[in-house]
Coordinates of C-alpha atoms and ligand atoms in Angstrom, one line a residue:
X1 CA 0.1 0.3 0.2
X2 CA 0.9 4.0 -0.9
X3 CA 0.4 6.5 1.8
X4 CA 1.5 10.0 0.7
X5 CA 3.9 11.2 3.8
X6 CA 2.8 15.3 4.3
X7 CA 6.8 15.0 5.7
X8 CA 8.4 13.2 2.6
X9 CA 6.1 15.1 0.1
X10 CA 5.8 11.7 -1.3
X11 CA 4.1 8.6 -2.1
X12 CA 5.4 6.0 -0.2
X13 CA 4.9 2.2 0.3
X14 CA 3.3 1.7 3.8
X15 CA 5.9 -0.8 6.1
X16 CA 4.1 -1.1 9.6
X17 CA 6.5 -0.5 12.6
X18 CA 5.0 -4.1 13.6
X19 CA 3.8 -6.8 10.9
X20 CA -0.2 -6.5 10.2
X21 CA -0.8 -3.9 13.0
X22 CA -1.4 0.1 12.4
X23 CA -0.9 1.8 15.2
X24 CA -3.0 5.4 13.9
X25 CA -3.9 9.1 16.0
X26 CA -5.9 11.4 14.5
X27 CA -6.5 15.3 16.1
X28 CA -10.6 15.0 17.2
X29 CA -12.4 17.4 17.7
X30 CA -12.7 20.7 20.6
X31 CA -15.6 19.4 22.4
X32 CA -18.0 22.7 23.1
X33 CA -20.3 22.7 19.9
X34 CA -21.9 20.2 17.7
X35 CA -19.9 19.5 14.5
X36 CA -19.8 20.8 11.2
X37 CA -19.9 18.6 8.0
X38 CA -16.3 20.0 7.7
X39 CA -15.0 17.8 10.6
X40 CA -17.3 15.2 9.6
X41 CA -15.0 14.9 6.2
X42 CA -11.7 14.2 8.4
X43 CA -13.8 11.8 10.4
X44 CA -15.0 10.3 7.6
X45 CA -11.9 10.4 5.7
X46 CA -10.0 8.3 8.7
X47 CA -12.8 6.4 9.6
X48 CA -12.4 5.2 6.0
X49 CA -9.0 4.6 5.9
X50 CA -9.1 2.3 9.1
X51 CA -10.9 0.5 7.9
X52 CA -9.7 -0.5 4.7
X53 CA -6.7 -1.2 6.8
X54 CA -9.0 -3.2 8.3
X55 CA -10.5 -5.0 5.3
X56 CA -6.8 -5.8 4.2
X57 CA -6.3 -8.1 7.2
X58 CA -4.5 -5.3 9.7
X59 CA -5.0 -5.2 13.5
X60 CA -6.1 -1.3 13.9
X61 CA -5.6 0.6 17.0
X62 CA -7.4 4.0 15.9
X63 CA -6.8 6.8 19.0
X64 CA -9.0 10.0 18.4
X65 CA -9.0 12.5 21.2
X66 CA -11.4 15.2 22.7
X67 CA -10.0 18.3 23.4
X68 CA -11.4 19.6 26.5
X69 CA -9.5 22.3 27.9
X70 CA -9.0 25.4 25.7
X71 CA -10.0 28.7 25.1
X72 CA -13.0 28.0 23.2
X73 CA -14.0 25.4 26.4
X74 CA -13.5 28.0 29.1
X75 CA -15.5 31.0 27.3
X76 CA -18.0 28.3 26.1
X77 CA -18.6 27.3 30.0
X78 CA -18.9 30.2 30.9
X79 CA -21.3 31.8 28.6
X80 CA -23.5 28.4 29.9
X81 CA -23.3 29.0 33.3
X82 CA -21.4 25.5 33.5
X83 CA -18.4 23.8 34.0
X84 CA -16.2 22.6 31.0
X85 CA -16.4 19.3 32.4
X86 CA -19.9 19.4 32.0
X87 CA -19.8 21.3 28.7
X88 CA -17.1 18.4 27.8
X89 CA -19.7 15.7 29.2
X90 CA -22.8 16.9 26.8
X91 CA -21.0 17.5 23.7
X92 CA -18.6 14.1 23.9
X93 CA -22.4 12.6 24.3
X94 CA -23.8 14.7 20.9
X95 CA -20.5 13.6 19.2
X96 CA -21.4 9.9 19.3
X97 CA -24.6 10.5 18.4
X98 CA -23.6 12.3 15.2
X99 CA -20.7 10.1 14.5
X100 CA -22.3 7.1 15.2
X101 CA -25.5 8.2 13.2
X102 CA -22.4 8.8 10.3
X103 CA -21.5 5.6 10.4
X104 CA -18.1 6.3 11.9
X105 CA -16.8 3.4 14.2
X106 CA -16.1 3.7 17.4
X107 CA -12.4 4.6 18.0
X108 CA -10.1 2.4 20.3
X109 CA -10.0 5.1 22.4
X110 CA -11.1 8.3 22.8
X111 CA -9.3 10.3 25.8
X112 CA -10.0 13.3 26.7
X113 CA -7.3 16.1 27.5
X114 CA -8.3 16.5 31.4
X115 CA -7.8 12.9 32.2
X116 CA -4.3 12.4 31.3
X117 CA -3.3 16.0 33.9
X118 CA -1.0 14.0 35.5
X119 CA 1.0 12.1 32.6
X120 CA 0.6 15.8 30.6
X121 CA 2.9 17.3 33.9
X122 CA 5.5 14.6 34.2
X123 CA 5.5 15.4 29.9
X124 CA 6.3 18.8 30.5
X125 CA 8.8 18.5 33.3
X126 CA 11.0 16.0 31.5
X127 CA 11.4 18.6 29.0
X128 CA 11.8 21.3 31.2
X129 CA 14.6 18.4 32.8
X130 CA 16.4 18.1 29.4
X131 CA 16.4 21.8 28.1
X132 CA 14.1 21.8 26.2
X133 CA 11.3 23.8 27.8
X134 CA 11.5 27.3 30.3
X135 CA 9.3 28.2 32.6
X136 CA 8.8 31.9 33.4
X137 CA 6.5 33.1 35.7
X138 CA 4.1 30.1 35.6
X139 CA 4.2 29.3 32.0
X140 CA 6.4 26.9 30.6
X141 CA 7.1 27.6 26.9
X142 CA 9.1 24.7 24.4
X143 CA 12.4 26.4 22.9
X144 CA 12.1 26.1 18.8
X145 CA 15.3 26.4 18.3
X146 CA 16.2 23.3 20.9
X147 CA 15.0 21.3 18.1
X148 CA 16.9 20.7 14.8
X149 CA 14.1 19.9 12.8
X150 CA 11.3 22.1 13.7
X151 CA 9.3 22.9 10.6
X152 CA 10.7 20.1 8.6
X153 CA 6.8 19.1 8.4
X154 CA 5.3 22.6 7.0
X155 CA 8.5 23.1 4.8
X156 CA 9.8 26.0 6.4
X157 CA 12.7 26.4 8.3
X158 CA 13.2 28.4 11.3
X159 CA 14.2 31.6 10.3
X160 CA 11.1 31.6 7.3
X161 CA 8.8 31.1 10.0
X162 CA 10.1 33.9 12.3
X163 CA 9.6 36.4 9.2
X164 CA 6.2 35.6 9.3
X165 CA 5.3 36.1 12.4
X166 CA 3.9 39.4 13.6
X167 CA 5.7 41.5 16.6
X168 CA 5.2 39.0 19.3
X169 CA 2.4 39.0 21.5
X170 CA 4.2 37.9 24.5
X171 CA 7.9 40.1 25.0
X172 CA 8.6 37.6 27.5
X173 CA 9.3 34.9 25.0
X174 CA 12.9 33.6 24.1
X175 CA 12.0 33.2 20.6
X176 CA 8.9 34.1 18.8
X177 CA 8.1 30.6 17.7
X178 CA 8.2 29.5 21.0
X179 CA 4.9 28.1 22.2
X180 CA 3.5 27.3 25.5
X181 CA 3.2 24.2 26.6
X182 CA 2.1 24.5 30.3
X183 CA -0.6 27.9 31.0
X184 CA -0.7 30.0 33.9
X185 CA -4.2 30.1 35.9
X186 CA -5.7 33.7 34.7
X187 CA -8.8 34.7 36.8
X188 CA -11.6 32.1 37.3
X189 CA -9.9 29.7 34.5
X190 CA -10.0 26.0 35.9
X191 CA -6.7 24.7 36.3
X192 CA -4.7 22.1 38.4
X193 CA -2.0 22.3 40.2
X194 CA 1.8 21.5 39.0
X195 CA 5.4 22.1 40.1
X196 CA 4.8 25.5 38.1
X197 CA 1.9 26.6 40.0
X198 CA -1.6 26.4 39.1
X199 CA -2.4 26.4 35.5
X200 CA -3.6 24.2 32.7
X201 CA -2.2 22.6 29.6
X202 CA -1.7 23.6 25.8
X203 CA -3.2 22.3 23.1
X204 CA -0.7 20.4 21.5
X205 CA 1.0 18.8 24.5
X206 CA -2.2 16.7 24.9
X207 CA -1.9 15.0 21.3
X208 CA 2.4 14.1 22.4
X209 CA 0.8 12.4 25.6
X210 CA -1.9 10.9 24.7
X211 CA -0.4 9.2 21.7
X212 CA 3.0 8.1 23.5
X213 CA 0.4 7.0 26.6
X214 CA -1.6 5.2 24.1
X215 CA 0.5 4.2 21.7
X216 CA 4.0 3.8 22.2
X217 CA 7.4 5.8 21.1
X218 CA 6.7 5.7 17.3
X219 CA 3.3 5.3 15.4
X220 CA 2.5 4.2 12.3
X221 CA -0.3 6.8 11.4
X222 CA -0.4 10.6 12.8
X223 CA -3.4 12.1 10.8
X224 CA -6.0 15.0 10.8
X225 CA -7.1 17.9 8.8
X226 CA -4.5 20.6 6.7
X227 CA -5.0 23.0 8.7
X228 CA -2.9 21.2 11.7
X229 CA 0.1 20.7 9.7
X230 CA 1.3 24.2 11.4
X231 CA 1.8 24.5 13.9
X232 CA -0.4 21.7 15.6
X233 CA 1.4 19.0 14.3
X234 CA 4.9 20.7 14.0
X235 CA 5.0 21.5 17.9
X236 CA 3.8 17.9 18.6
X237 CA 6.7 16.7 16.8
X238 CA 8.7 18.8 18.6
X239 CA 8.1 18.0 21.9
X240 CA 7.4 14.1 21.6
X241 CA 11.2 13.9 19.9
X242 CA 13.3 16.1 21.7
X243 CA 11.1 14.1 24.7
X244 CA 11.1 10.6 24.0
X245 CA 14.7 10.6 21.4
X246 CA 13.0 8.8 18.8
X247 CA 10.6 9.5 15.6
X248 CA 7.1 10.4 16.7
X249 CA 5.1 9.0 13.5
X250 CA 6.3 7.5 10.7
X251 CA 3.9 8.8 8.3
X252 CA 1.8 11.7 8.5
X253 CA -1.5 12.3 6.5
X254 CA -3.4 15.3 6.5
X255 CA -7.1 15.6 4.7
X256 CA -8.0 18.7 2.7
X257 CA -11.1 21.4 3.7
X258 CA -14.2 20.8 2.8
X259 CA -15.3 24.5 1.6
X260 CA -18.6 26.1 0.9
X261 CA -18.3 28.9 -1.7
X262 CA -14.5 27.8 -2.4
X263 CA -14.0 29.0 1.3
X264 CA -13.4 26.4 4.3
X265 CA -16.2 25.3 6.1
X266 CA -15.7 26.4 10.0
X267 CA -17.3 27.5 12.9
X268 CA -15.1 30.8 13.0
X269 CA -16.4 31.5 9.6
X270 CA -20.1 30.9 10.3
X271 CA -20.0 29.3 7.3
X272 CA -21.2 25.5 8.6
X273 CA -23.4 23.1 8.4
X274 CA -23.6 21.4 11.4
X275 CA -24.0 17.3 10.7
X276 CA -26.9 16.9 12.5
X277 CA -28.9 19.2 10.2
X278 CA -27.7 17.0 7.1
X279 CA -28.5 13.9 9.0
X280 CA -31.9 15.3 9.4
X281 CA -32.2 15.6 5.5
X282 CA -30.0 13.0 4.2
X283 CA -29.3 9.3 4.6
X284 CA -25.9 8.8 6.4
X285 CA -24.6 6.8 3.4
X286 CA -25.2 10.0 1.1
X287 CA -23.3 12.0 3.7
X288 CA -20.2 9.8 3.3
X289 CA -20.6 8.9 -0.7
X290 CA -20.1 12.9 -0.9
X291 CA -16.9 13.3 1.0
X292 CA -15.3 10.2 -0.6
X293 CA -16.6 10.9 -3.8
X294 CA -13.3 13.2 -4.0
X295 CA -9.5 12.1 -3.4
X296 CA -9.0 12.7 0.6
X297 CA -6.1 15.6 -0.5
X298 CA -8.1 17.8 -2.8
X299 CA -10.7 20.0 -1.2
X300 CA -13.8 19.1 -1.9
X301 CA -16.5 22.7 -2.8
X302 CA -20.1 21.6 -0.7
X303 CA -23.3 22.6 -1.9
X304 CA -26.3 20.9 -1.6
X305 CA -27.4 19.9 -4.9
X306 CA -24.3 17.9 -4.4
X307 CA -26.0 16.1 -1.9
X308 CA -29.1 15.4 -4.0
X309 CA -26.9 13.9 -6.6
X310 CA -25.4 12.0 -4.8
X311 CA -28.1 10.7 -3.3
X312 CA -29.3 9.3 -6.7
X313 CA -26.0 8.0 -7.5
X314 CA -26.5 6.1 -4.9
X315 CA -29.8 4.8 -5.6
X316 CA -28.3 3.6 -8.3
X317 CA -25.7 1.1 -6.7
X318 CA -28.8 0.1 -4.4
X319 CA -31.1 -0.6 -7.7
X320 CA -28.9 -3.2 -8.9
X321 CA -28.6 -4.8 -5.4
X322 CA -32.6 -5.1 -5.2
X323 CA -32.5 -6.8 -8.9
X324 CA -30.0 -9.5 -7.6
X325 CA -31.8 -10.0 -4.5
X326 CA -34.9 -10.4 -6.3
X327 CA -32.9 -12.6 -8.9
X328 CA -32.3 -15.2 -6.0
X329 CA -35.8 -15.7 -5.7
X330 CA -36.4 -16.2 -9.1
X331 CA -34.1 -17.9 -10.7
X332 CA -34.1 -21.5 -11.6
X333 CA -30.4 -22.5 -11.6
X334 CA -28.4 -22.9 -8.4
X335 CA -25.2 -23.9 -9.2
X336 CA -22.4 -22.0 -11.0
X337 CA -23.2 -23.3 -15.0
X338 CA -20.2 -24.1 -17.3
X339 CA -20.7 -20.9 -18.8
X340 CA -20.5 -18.7 -15.8
X341 CA -17.0 -19.9 -15.1
X342 CA -15.7 -16.8 -16.9
X343 CA -17.7 -14.4 -15.9
X344 CA -17.2 -15.2 -12.1
X345 CA -13.2 -14.3 -12.9
X346 CA -14.8 -10.9 -14.6
X347 CA -16.5 -10.5 -11.1
X348 CA -13.9 -10.9 -9.7
X349 CA -11.6 -9.0 -11.5
X350 CA -13.4 -5.6 -9.9
X351 CA -12.0 -6.4 -6.5
X352 CA -8.6 -6.6 -7.9
X353 CA -9.4 -3.6 -10.0
X354 CA -10.7 -1.6 -6.5
X355 CA -8.0 -3.2 -4.3
X356 CA -5.4 -1.5 -6.8
X357 CA -7.4 1.8 -6.2
X358 CA -7.5 1.7 -2.6
X359 CA -4.0 0.9 -2.1
X360 CA -2.5 4.1 -4.0
X361 CA -3.1 6.4 -1.6
X362 CA -6.8 5.1 -0.6
X363 CA -8.1 6.8 -3.8
X364 CA -11.8 6.5 -3.1
X365 CA -12.8 8.5 -5.9
X366 CA -11.4 5.8 -8.0
X367 CA -12.7 2.9 -5.9
X368 CA -15.7 4.2 -6.5
X369 CA -15.9 4.6 -9.9
X370 CA -14.6 0.7 -9.9
X371 CA -18.1 0.0 -8.0
X372 CA -20.1 1.6 -10.8
X373 CA -18.5 -0.4 -13.6
X374 CA -19.1 -3.3 -11.7
X375 CA -23.0 -2.2 -10.9
X376 CA -22.9 -1.3 -14.7
X377 CA -21.9 -4.6 -15.7
X378 CA -24.2 -6.5 -13.3
X379 CA -27.1 -5.1 -14.6
X380 CA -26.3 -5.9 -18.5
X381 CA -24.8 -8.9 -18.0
X382 CA -27.0 -11.0 -14.7
X383 CA -30.4 -11.9 -15.7
X384 CA -33.1 -14.5 -14.8
X385 CA -31.4 -17.2 -16.3
X386 CA -28.1 -16.7 -14.4
X387 CA -27.2 -19.3 -11.5
X388 CA -28.1 -18.6 -7.5
X389 CA -24.2 -18.9 -7.2
X390 CA -23.5 -16.1 -9.6
X391 CA -25.9 -13.9 -8.3
X392 CA -25.3 -14.6 -5.3
X393 CA -21.4 -13.8 -5.6
X394 CA -22.3 -10.2 -7.2
X395 CA -24.4 -9.4 -4.7
X396 CA -21.5 -10.2 -2.4
X397 CA -19.2 -8.4 -4.2
X398 CA -20.7 -5.3 -4.5
X399 CA -21.6 -5.0 -0.5
X400 CA -17.8 -6.4 0.4
X401 CA -16.5 -3.2 -1.6
X402 CA -18.6 -0.7 -0.3
X403 CA -18.2 -1.6 3.7
X404 CA -14.8 0.0 3.7
X405 CA -16.2 2.9 2.3
X406 CA -19.0 2.8 4.7
X407 CA -21.7 2.4 1.7
X408 CA -23.9 -0.3 0.3
X409 CA -24.6 -1.7 3.5
X410 CA -27.8 -0.5 4.3
X411 CA -30.5 -4.0 5.1
X412 CA -32.7 -3.6 2.3
X413 CA -36.4 -4.7 2.9
X414 CA -36.0 -8.3 1.0
X415 CA -33.0 -8.9 3.3
X416 CA -35.5 -7.7 6.5
X417 CA -37.9 -10.2 5.3
X418 CA -35.6 -13.6 5.3
X419 CA -34.2 -12.5 8.6
X420 CA -38.1 -12.0 9.9
X421 CA -38.8 -15.8 7.8
X422 CA -36.0 -17.3 9.4
X423 CA -37.1 -16.1 13.0
X424 CA -40.6 -17.4 12.4
X425 CA -39.6 -20.5 11.7
X426 CA -37.4 -20.8 15.0
X427 CA -40.0 -19.8 16.9
X428 CA -42.4 -22.6 15.0
X429 CA -39.4 -25.2 15.5
X430 CA -39.6 -24.2 19.1
X431 CA -43.4 -24.8 19.9
X432 CA -42.9 -28.0 18.3
X433 CA -40.5 -28.9 21.0
X434 CA -42.5 -27.0 23.4
X435 CA -40.2 -24.5 24.5
X436 CA -42.8 -22.0 25.1
X437 CA -40.9 -19.7 26.8
X438 CA -38.4 -18.9 23.4
X439 CA -41.0 -19.0 21.2
X440 CA -43.3 -16.1 23.3
X441 CA -39.9 -14.3 23.2
X442 CA -39.3 -14.6 19.6
X443 CA -43.2 -13.3 18.9
X444 CA -42.0 -10.7 21.4
X445 CA -38.9 -9.8 19.9
X446 CA -40.8 -9.6 17.1
X447 CA -43.4 -7.6 18.2
X448 CA -40.8 -5.4 19.6
X449 CA -39.7 -4.8 15.4
X450 CA -43.2 -3.3 14.4
X451 CA -43.7 -7.6 13.2
X452 CA -47.5 -8.9 14.3
X453 CA -47.5 -12.8 13.8
X454 CA -51.2 -14.2 12.5
X455 CA -51.9 -17.9 13.7
X456 CA -53.7 -18.6 10.5
X457 CA -55.0 -22.4 8.9
X458 CA -52.6 -21.4 6.0
X459 CA -49.6 -21.7 8.4
X460 CA -48.2 -18.3 10.4
X461 CA -48.0 -15.1 8.2
X462 CA -46.9 -11.9 9.5
X463 CA -47.4 -8.2 8.8
X464 CA -45.5 -5.0 9.5
X465 CA -47.9 -3.0 11.5
Ligands
LIG1 P1 -11.6 21.2 15.7 O1 -12.6 21.2 16.3 O2 -11.9 22.6 14.8 O3 -10.4 21.3 16.1 O4 -11.3 19.7 14.3 C1 -11.5 18.8 14.2 C2 -11.0 17.9 13.1 O5 -11.6 18.5 11.8 C3 -9.1 19.1 12.4 O6 -9.0 17.3 12.3 C4 -9.5 19.6 11.6 O7 -8.6 19.6 10.7 C5 -10.7 19.4 10.9 N1 -11.2 20.4 10.4 C6 -12.2 21.7 10.2 N2 -12.5 22.2 9.6 C7 -12.3 21.3 8.4 C8 -13.1 21.3 6.8 N3 -13.4 22.5 6.7 N4 -12.7 20.5 6.1 C9 -11.9 19.4 6.8 N5 -11.7 19.1 7.9 C10 -12.0 20.4 8.7
LIG2 ZN1 -3.4 16.9 17.8

């Protein structure tokens, strides 16, 4: 597999630290509000990367943090008259609702910064002890000139970076590029006790600390949106490598923005659509389809018509699935026919093409085209004369290729009917065996799904209510 590494600006062959395993850290949301579909693009992209690694047989440890202490958290909590803990709890639970709604798989862990304060303090202490950081009156700064590789990820050297900085906000720093890793408590702010007095962690240190704590010295992939390359990820590298003496991450992946009117969608520009609002109007698979219809390193300009056209595109793929499911109940031949052997190879070749696209730096746009080609091929070549075996193979394949993208997984009505009929058979069997507890349970379970059973002289019938 090849991954475009922001660090080298090249596609590189992926070689995991430990064969068969992927350790991945993705910078997550600041939990002071609902997330918008720009954030959702990044979350969906890395969820797809994770799913695809799993599809290719890797065991993936996927960590995505919640930033639950920073200026925005503090001012929102103040505004709402609640503690930052209450604010964090609330929007973490809202995050899960929306992320689950978008079929984003739950991470292996979602660490919260405020739950790692002791480890963060130790991390800062180590940096001070090693002279990579210095304290001034309760604030602790990382000294960028001490870290030779500073600027490498964003492709700038320290001098170039400095020339771009406006004359400095904090005159006390040794160098304008130095950044706070521990911030002295200001009046009314939440704070923790530390060797430098009461204060709170800076933003960058939380990711360095939690990535190390949960994944170890060197991780395989560190990821986030493009806006995080500088300064966030640059600073994470400086802190982690200075403290641990090891390379922090082997591959750096960054997703491009979701724009609106060619401008980055963001809370500060107030040009956003929340994931929640989008989910009210559109099926989650349509939203995922939109996000994955462009390569993750190209910007995508959102417009409401895009979701409408993606909705019809996805429907075309579901039509193929429906047709195949209908055919399964109608065709005469069970086993693969001799003349179908070649067609079976042809079907399987779509899997190869799909893998080729996805292996090439997760080219979801081209992978989706492969699924469309497969669907067209199926529509024109599979019919009432086909065998059940070839139909089932085609059906399994189209669903299989959708899975890493989190699309084409919806249970269709036909599937549901099959499931219900299976349960009814089980209930019949239980009754014959006089296991009434089980048969009653099945009846109740079905009722809860809105299915009512009718014992008729012709046998059991069912209907939806
Ligand atoms: P935030 O809560 O603003 O820290 O953002 C959480 C994640 O969403 C980060 O990885 C950001 O880079 C990413 N992100 C923010 N805005 C956008 C956008 N318009 N398009 C894509 N990703 C975004
Ligand atoms: Zn981070």
